[in-house]
Coordinates of C-alpha atoms in Angstrom, one line a residue:
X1 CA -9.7 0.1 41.4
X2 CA -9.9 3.7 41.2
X3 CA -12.6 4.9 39.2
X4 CA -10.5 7.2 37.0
X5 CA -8.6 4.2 36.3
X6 CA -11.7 1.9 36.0
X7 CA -12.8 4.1 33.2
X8 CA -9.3 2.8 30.9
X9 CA -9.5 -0.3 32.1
X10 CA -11.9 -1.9 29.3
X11 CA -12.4 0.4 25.8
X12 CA -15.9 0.2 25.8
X13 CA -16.1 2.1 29.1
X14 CA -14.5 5.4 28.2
X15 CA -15.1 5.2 24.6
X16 CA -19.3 4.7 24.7
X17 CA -19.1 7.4 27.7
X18 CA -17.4 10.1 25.4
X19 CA -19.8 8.9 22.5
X20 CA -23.2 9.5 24.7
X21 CA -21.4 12.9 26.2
X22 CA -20.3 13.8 22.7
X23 CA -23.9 12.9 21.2
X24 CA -25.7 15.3 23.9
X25 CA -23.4 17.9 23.4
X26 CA -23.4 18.0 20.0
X27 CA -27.4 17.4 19.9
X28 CA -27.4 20.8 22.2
X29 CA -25.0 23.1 20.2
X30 CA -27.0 22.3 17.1
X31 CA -30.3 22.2 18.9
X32 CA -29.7 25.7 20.2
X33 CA -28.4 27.0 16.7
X34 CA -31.4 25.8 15.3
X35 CA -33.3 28.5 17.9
X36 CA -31.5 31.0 16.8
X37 CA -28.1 30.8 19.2
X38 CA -24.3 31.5 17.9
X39 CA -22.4 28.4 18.9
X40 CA -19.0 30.7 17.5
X41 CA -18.6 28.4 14.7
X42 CA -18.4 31.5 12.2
X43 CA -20.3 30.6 8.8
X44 CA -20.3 26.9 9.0
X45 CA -22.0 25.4 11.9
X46 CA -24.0 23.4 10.0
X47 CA -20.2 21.5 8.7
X48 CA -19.6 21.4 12.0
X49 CA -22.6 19.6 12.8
X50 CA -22.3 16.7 10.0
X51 CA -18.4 16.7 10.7
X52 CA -18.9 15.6 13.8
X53 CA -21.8 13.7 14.2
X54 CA -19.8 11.2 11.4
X55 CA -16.2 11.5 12.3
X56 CA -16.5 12.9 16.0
X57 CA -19.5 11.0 18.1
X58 CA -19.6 8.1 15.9
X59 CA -16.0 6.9 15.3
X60 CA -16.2 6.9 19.2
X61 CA -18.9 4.5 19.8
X62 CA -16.8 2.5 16.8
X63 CA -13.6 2.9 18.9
X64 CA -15.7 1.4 21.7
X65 CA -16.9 -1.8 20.1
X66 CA -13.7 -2.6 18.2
X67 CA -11.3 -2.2 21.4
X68 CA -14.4 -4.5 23.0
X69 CA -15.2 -6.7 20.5
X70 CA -12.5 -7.9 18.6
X71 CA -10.2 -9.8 21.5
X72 CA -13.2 -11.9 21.9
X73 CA -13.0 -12.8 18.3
X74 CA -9.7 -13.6 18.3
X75 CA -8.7 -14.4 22.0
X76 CA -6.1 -11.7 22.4
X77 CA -5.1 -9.6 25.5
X78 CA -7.1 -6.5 25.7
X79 CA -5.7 -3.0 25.2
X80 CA -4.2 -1.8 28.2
X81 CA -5.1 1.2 30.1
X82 CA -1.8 3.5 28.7
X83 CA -3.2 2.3 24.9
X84 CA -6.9 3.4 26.0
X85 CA -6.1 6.3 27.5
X86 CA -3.9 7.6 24.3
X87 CA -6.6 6.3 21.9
X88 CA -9.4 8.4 24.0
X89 CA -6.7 11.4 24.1
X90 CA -6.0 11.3 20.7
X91 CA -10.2 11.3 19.5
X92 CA -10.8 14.1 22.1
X93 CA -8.4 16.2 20.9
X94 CA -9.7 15.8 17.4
X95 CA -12.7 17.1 18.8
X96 CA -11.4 20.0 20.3
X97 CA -9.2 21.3 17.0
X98 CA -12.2 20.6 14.6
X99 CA -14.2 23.3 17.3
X100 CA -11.4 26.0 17.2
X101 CA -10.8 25.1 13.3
X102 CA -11.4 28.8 13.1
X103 CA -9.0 29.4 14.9
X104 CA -5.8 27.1 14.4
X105 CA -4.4 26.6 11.0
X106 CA -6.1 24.2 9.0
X107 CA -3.0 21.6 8.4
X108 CA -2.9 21.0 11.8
X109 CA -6.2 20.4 12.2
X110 CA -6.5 18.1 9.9
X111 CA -3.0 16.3 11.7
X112 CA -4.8 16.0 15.0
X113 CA -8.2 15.3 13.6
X114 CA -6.6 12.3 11.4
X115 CA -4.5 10.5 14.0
X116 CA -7.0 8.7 15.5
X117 CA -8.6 6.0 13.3
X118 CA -5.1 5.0 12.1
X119 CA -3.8 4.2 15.7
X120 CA -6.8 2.8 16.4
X121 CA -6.9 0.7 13.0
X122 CA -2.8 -0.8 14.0
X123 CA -3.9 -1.7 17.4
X124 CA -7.0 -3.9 16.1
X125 CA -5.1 -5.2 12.9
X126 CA -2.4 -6.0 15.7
X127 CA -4.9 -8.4 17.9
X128 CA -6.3 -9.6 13.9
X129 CA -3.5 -11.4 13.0
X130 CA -3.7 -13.5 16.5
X131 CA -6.3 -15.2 14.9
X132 CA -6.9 -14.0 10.7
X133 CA -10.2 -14.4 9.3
X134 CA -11.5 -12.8 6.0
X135 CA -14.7 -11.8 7.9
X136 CA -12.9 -9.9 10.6
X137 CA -10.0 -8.4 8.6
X138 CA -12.5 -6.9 6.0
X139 CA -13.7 -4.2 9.1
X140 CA -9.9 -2.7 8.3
X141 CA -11.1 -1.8 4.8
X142 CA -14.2 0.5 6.4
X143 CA -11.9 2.6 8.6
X144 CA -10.1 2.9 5.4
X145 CA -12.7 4.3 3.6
X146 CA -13.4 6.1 6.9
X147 CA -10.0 7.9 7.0
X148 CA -9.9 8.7 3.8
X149 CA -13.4 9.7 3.4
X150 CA -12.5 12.6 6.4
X151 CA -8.8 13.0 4.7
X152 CA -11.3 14.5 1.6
X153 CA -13.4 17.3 4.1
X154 CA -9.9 18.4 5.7
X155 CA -8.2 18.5 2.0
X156 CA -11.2 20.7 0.8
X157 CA -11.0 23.0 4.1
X158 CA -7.3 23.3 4.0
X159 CA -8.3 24.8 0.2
X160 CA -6.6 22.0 -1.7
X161 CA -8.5 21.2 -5.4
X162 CA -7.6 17.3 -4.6
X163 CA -10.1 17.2 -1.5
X164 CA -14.2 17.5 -1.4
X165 CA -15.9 18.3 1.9
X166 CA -19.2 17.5 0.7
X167 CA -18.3 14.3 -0.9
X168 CA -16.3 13.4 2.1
X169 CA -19.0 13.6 4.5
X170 CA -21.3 11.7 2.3
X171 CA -18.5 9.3 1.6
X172 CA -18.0 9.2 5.4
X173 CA -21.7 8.9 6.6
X174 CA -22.4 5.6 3.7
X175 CA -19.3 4.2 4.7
X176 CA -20.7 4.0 8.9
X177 CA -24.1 2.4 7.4
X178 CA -22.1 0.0 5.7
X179 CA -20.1 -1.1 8.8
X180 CA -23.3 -1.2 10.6
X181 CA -25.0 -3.0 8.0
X182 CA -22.3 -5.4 8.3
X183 CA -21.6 -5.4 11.9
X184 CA -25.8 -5.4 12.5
X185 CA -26.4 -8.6 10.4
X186 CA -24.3 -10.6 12.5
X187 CA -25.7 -9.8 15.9
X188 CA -29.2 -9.1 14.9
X189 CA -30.1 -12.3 13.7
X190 CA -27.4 -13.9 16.1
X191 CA -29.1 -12.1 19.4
X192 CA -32.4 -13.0 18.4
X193 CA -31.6 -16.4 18.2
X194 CA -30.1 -17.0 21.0
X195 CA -33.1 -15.0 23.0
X196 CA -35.6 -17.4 21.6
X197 CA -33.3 -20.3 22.2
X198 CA -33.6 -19.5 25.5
X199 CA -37.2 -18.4 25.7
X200 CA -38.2 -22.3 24.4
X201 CA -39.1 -21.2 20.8
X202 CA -39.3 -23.5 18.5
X203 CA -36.1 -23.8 16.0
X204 CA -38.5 -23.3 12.9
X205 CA -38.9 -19.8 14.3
X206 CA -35.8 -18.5 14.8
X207 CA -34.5 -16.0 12.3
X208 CA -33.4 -17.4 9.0
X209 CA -30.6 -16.1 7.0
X210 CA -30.1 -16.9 3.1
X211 CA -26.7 -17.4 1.9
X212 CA -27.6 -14.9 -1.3
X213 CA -28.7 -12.3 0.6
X214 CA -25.9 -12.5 3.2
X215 CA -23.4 -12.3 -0.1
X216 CA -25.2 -9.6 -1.7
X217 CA -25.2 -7.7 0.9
X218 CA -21.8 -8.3 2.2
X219 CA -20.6 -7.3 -1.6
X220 CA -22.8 -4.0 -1.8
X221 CA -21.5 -2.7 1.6
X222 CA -18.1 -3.1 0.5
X223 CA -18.4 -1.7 -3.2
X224 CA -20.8 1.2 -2.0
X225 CA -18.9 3.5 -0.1
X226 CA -16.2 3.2 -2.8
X227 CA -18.5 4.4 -5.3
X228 CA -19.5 7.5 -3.1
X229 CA -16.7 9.6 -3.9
X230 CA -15.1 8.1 -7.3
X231 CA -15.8 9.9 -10.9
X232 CA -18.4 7.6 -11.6
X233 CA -21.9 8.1 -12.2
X234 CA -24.4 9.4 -9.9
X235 CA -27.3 7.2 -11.5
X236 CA -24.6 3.7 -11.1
X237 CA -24.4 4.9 -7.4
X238 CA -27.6 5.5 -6.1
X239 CA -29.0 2.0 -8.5
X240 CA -25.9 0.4 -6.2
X241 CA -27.4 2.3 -2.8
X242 CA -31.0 1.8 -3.9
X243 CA -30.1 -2.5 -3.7
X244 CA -28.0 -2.3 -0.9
X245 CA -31.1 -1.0 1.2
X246 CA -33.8 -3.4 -0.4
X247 CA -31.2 -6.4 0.3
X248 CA -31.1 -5.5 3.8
X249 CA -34.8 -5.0 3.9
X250 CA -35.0 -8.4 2.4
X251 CA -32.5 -10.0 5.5
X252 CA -34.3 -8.1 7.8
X253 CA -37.5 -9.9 7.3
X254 CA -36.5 -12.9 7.7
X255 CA -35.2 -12.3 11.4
X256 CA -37.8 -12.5 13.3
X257 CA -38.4 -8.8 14.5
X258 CA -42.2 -9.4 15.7
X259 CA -40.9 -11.7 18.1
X260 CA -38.9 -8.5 19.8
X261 CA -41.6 -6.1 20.3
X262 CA -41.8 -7.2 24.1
X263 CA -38.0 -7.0 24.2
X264 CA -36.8 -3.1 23.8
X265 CA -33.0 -4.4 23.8
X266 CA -33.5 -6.7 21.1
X267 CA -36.4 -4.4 19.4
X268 CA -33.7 -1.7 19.1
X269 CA -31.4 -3.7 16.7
X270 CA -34.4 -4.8 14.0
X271 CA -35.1 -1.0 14.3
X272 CA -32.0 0.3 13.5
X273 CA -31.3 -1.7 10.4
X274 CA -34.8 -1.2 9.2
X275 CA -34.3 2.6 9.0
X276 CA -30.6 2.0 7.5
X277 CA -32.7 -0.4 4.7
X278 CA -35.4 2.9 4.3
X279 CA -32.4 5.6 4.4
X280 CA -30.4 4.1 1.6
X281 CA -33.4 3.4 -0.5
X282 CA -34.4 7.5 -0.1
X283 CA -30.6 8.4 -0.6
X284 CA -30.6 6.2 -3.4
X285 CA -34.0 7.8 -5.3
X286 CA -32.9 11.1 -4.4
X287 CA -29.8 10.3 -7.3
X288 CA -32.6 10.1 -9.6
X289 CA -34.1 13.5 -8.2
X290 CA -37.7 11.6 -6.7
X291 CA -36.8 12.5 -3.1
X292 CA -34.8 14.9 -1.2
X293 CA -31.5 13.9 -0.3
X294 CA -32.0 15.0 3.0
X295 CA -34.5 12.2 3.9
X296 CA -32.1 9.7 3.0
X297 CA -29.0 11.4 4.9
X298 CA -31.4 12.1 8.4
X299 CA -32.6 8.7 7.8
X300 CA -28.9 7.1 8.0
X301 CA -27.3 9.1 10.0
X302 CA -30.1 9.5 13.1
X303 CA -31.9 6.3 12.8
X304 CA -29.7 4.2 11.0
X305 CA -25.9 5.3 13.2
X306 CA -27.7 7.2 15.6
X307 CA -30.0 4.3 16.7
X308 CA -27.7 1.1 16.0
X309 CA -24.6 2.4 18.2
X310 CA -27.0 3.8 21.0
X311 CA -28.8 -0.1 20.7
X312 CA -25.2 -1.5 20.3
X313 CA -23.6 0.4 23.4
X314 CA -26.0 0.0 25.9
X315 CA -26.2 -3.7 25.3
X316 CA -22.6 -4.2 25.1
X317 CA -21.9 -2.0 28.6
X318 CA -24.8 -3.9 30.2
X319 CA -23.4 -7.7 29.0
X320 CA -19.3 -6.5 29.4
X321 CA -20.0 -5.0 32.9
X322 CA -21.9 -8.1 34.3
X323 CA -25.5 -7.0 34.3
X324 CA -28.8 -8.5 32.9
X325 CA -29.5 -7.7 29.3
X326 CA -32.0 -6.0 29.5
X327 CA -33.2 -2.2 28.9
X328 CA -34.2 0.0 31.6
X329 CA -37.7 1.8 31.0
X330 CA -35.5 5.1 30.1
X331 CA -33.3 3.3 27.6
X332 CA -36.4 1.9 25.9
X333 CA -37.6 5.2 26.0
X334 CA -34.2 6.5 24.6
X335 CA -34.4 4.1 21.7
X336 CA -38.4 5.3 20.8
X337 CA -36.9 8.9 20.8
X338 CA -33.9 8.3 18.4
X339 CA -36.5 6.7 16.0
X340 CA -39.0 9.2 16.4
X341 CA -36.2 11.9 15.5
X342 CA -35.4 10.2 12.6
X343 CA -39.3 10.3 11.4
X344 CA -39.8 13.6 12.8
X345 CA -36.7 14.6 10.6
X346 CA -38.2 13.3 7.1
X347 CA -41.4 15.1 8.5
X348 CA -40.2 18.2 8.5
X349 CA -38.4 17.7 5.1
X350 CA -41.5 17.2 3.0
X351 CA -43.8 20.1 4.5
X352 CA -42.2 23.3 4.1
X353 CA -43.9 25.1 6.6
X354 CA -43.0 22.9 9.4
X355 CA -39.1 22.5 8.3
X356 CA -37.9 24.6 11.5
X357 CA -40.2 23.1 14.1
X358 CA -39.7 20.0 12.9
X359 CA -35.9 20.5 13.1
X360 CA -36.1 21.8 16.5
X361 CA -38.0 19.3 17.8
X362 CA -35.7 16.5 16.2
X363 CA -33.2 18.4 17.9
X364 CA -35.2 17.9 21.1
X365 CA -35.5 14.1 20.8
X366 CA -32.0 13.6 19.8
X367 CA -31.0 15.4 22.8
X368 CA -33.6 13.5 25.3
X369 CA -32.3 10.3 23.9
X370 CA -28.6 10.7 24.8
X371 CA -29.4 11.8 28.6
X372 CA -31.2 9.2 29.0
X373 CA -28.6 6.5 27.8
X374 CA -26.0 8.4 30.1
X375 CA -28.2 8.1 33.1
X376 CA -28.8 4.7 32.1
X377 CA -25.9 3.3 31.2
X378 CA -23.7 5.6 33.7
X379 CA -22.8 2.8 36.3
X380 CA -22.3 0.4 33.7
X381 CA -19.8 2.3 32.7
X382 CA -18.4 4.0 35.6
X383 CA -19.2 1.6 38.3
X384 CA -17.3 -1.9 38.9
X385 CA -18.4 -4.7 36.9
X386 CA -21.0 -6.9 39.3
X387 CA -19.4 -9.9 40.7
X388 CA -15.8 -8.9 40.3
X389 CA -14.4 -6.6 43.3
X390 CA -12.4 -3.3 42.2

């Protein structure tokens, strides 16, 4: 098969390349603002910035995972390549209006920024109803929230009353650390099992999961990001975020995440969630005014998305393509640096003097991260799966 054709053939292979592409590049236009360079974005790069961080690089690596994931849960054919391709097509050139935005009329960027997650949301409800389950179908109601939560920002820049940027890219950052939350405590616990399984550890080891927790949870990322942009209280919301993060703190714990440390794949999922538990917990206090909000928002966004989908990717390119699960010594390294961004971030945050360093150099690590997952994970997904000719 030819490799421009290999790379539609499965979604996860063009969709997690654009997302570690789009992750670097993004990573360097704000790195280099952040030393002083004009990326052209006239007064609002740093819009830009959380724009497309939330609806650009991380609806991609959700593209990814959904158009890879989902006919395994259900047994249905794969998209083809023609779907793939206009699905890809359609998210790059989202990207490309959002970046001239100064330049186009706002209505149509919105139009093109917007068709994405909708087609993308019909082909997945499409290979649902194969096979309905509760558990499954509920993942509709997050790109929902998603959708609308980016229909808000492009209301607000088009200069309609009805539509709030900031809200919307709050609205759209707590509804991806839902889905993750969601998405992560079914394979975290359920990858670590297995591993140990397989390792010949005992069954009163393995990770444990309470049915409370699991509901709570479950309930809280749902009624969350709903909360996020309504009328209602701040103090109701962050009380709602504050419990969502100490009932994933709570799951976490009982998973077994020690066991991991020798195991960077597996380490990189227990890492993830536990700065997704922190975040929402610092989001949450900020409501009440005892943190900065921008701990909890760096905290979410670039060790919570940032480190779940780069932990989620790899392994899923690595298993889909054939090869061993397990992380290269530059992927383990790329998953240190996205946490180590993440801390450097809420660093920089709380001393004043070191805010533009410390930004820089989170800028730095972000960056360093991405290049290595595309080095590592570039003939996983450009290459021929092993075993299987073409």
């Amino acid at each position: 098969m030819p490799a421009f054709s290999r790379l539609f053939s499965e979604g996860f292979r063009v969709f997690f390349l654009a997302a570690g592409l789009y992750g670097l590049f993004t990573g360097l236009v704000w790195t280099f603002y952040i030393a002083g360079d004009d990326p052209g974005l006239g007064d609002a790069p740093s819009l830009w910035h959380a724009h497309e961080m939330i609806f650009g690089y991380a609806t991609a690596a959700i593209g990814g995972f959904f158009l890879t994931a989902v006919p395994n849960w259900t047994g249905a054919p794969g998209a083809r390549h023609g779907f793939i391709a206009l699905a890809a097509g359609l998210w790059f050139l989202g990207r490309l209006a959002v970046w001239y935005a100064m330049a186009l009329p706002p209505v149509l960027v919105a139009v093109v920024d917007l068709a994405f997650l909708p087609v993308l949301a019909l082909k997945i409800l499409s290979q649902l109803i194969k096979r309905p389950k509760p558990q499954n179908l509920m993942f509709l109601i997050f790109l929902g929230y998603l959708w609308s939560a980016n229909l808000s920002v492009h209301l607000d820049w088009i200069g309609l009353e009805v539509g709030d940027a900031s809200s919307g890219l709050r609205a759209g950052l707590i509804t991806l650390c839902a889905l993750i939350a969601v998405l992560g405590g079914r394979i975290t616990p359920a990858f670590t099992r297995n591993a140990m399984k397989r390792a010949g550890e005992p069954e009163a080891k393995w990770p444990v999961s309470r049915p409370v927790l699991e509901r709570a949870g479950l309930i809280l990322a749902i009624v969350l990001p709903a909360l996020v942009p309504s009328d209602l209280s701040q103090t109701g919301t962050s009380v709602v975020a504050i419990a969502f993060g100490v009932v994933l703190a709570l799951r976490l714990a009982g998973w077994a995440g020690l066991w991991c440390l020798s195991q960077p794949i597996l380490l990189s999922l227990h890492v993830a969630l536990a700065m997704l538990a922190l975040g929402m917990v610092a989001w949450g206090l900020s409501g009440f005014d005892l943190m900065p909000e921008l701990v909890g928002v760096h905290l979410l966004g670039i060790g919570g998305v940032g480190g779940m989908t780069l932990a989620v990717m790899s392994r899923a390119a690595l298993g889909h393509s054939g090869r061993p699960l397990v992380a290269s010594r530059p992927m383990a390294w790329g998953y240190g640096l996205i946490a180590m961004a993440a801390l450097m971030r809420w660093f920089g945050t709380g001393v004043a003097d070191f805010y533009g360093p410390a930004m820089l150099a989170t800028g730095v690590l972000w960056v360093a991260a991405f290049a290595l997952y595309l080095t590592s994970m570039w003939p996983a997904l450009t290459q021929p799966r092993v075993g299987r000719p073409g």
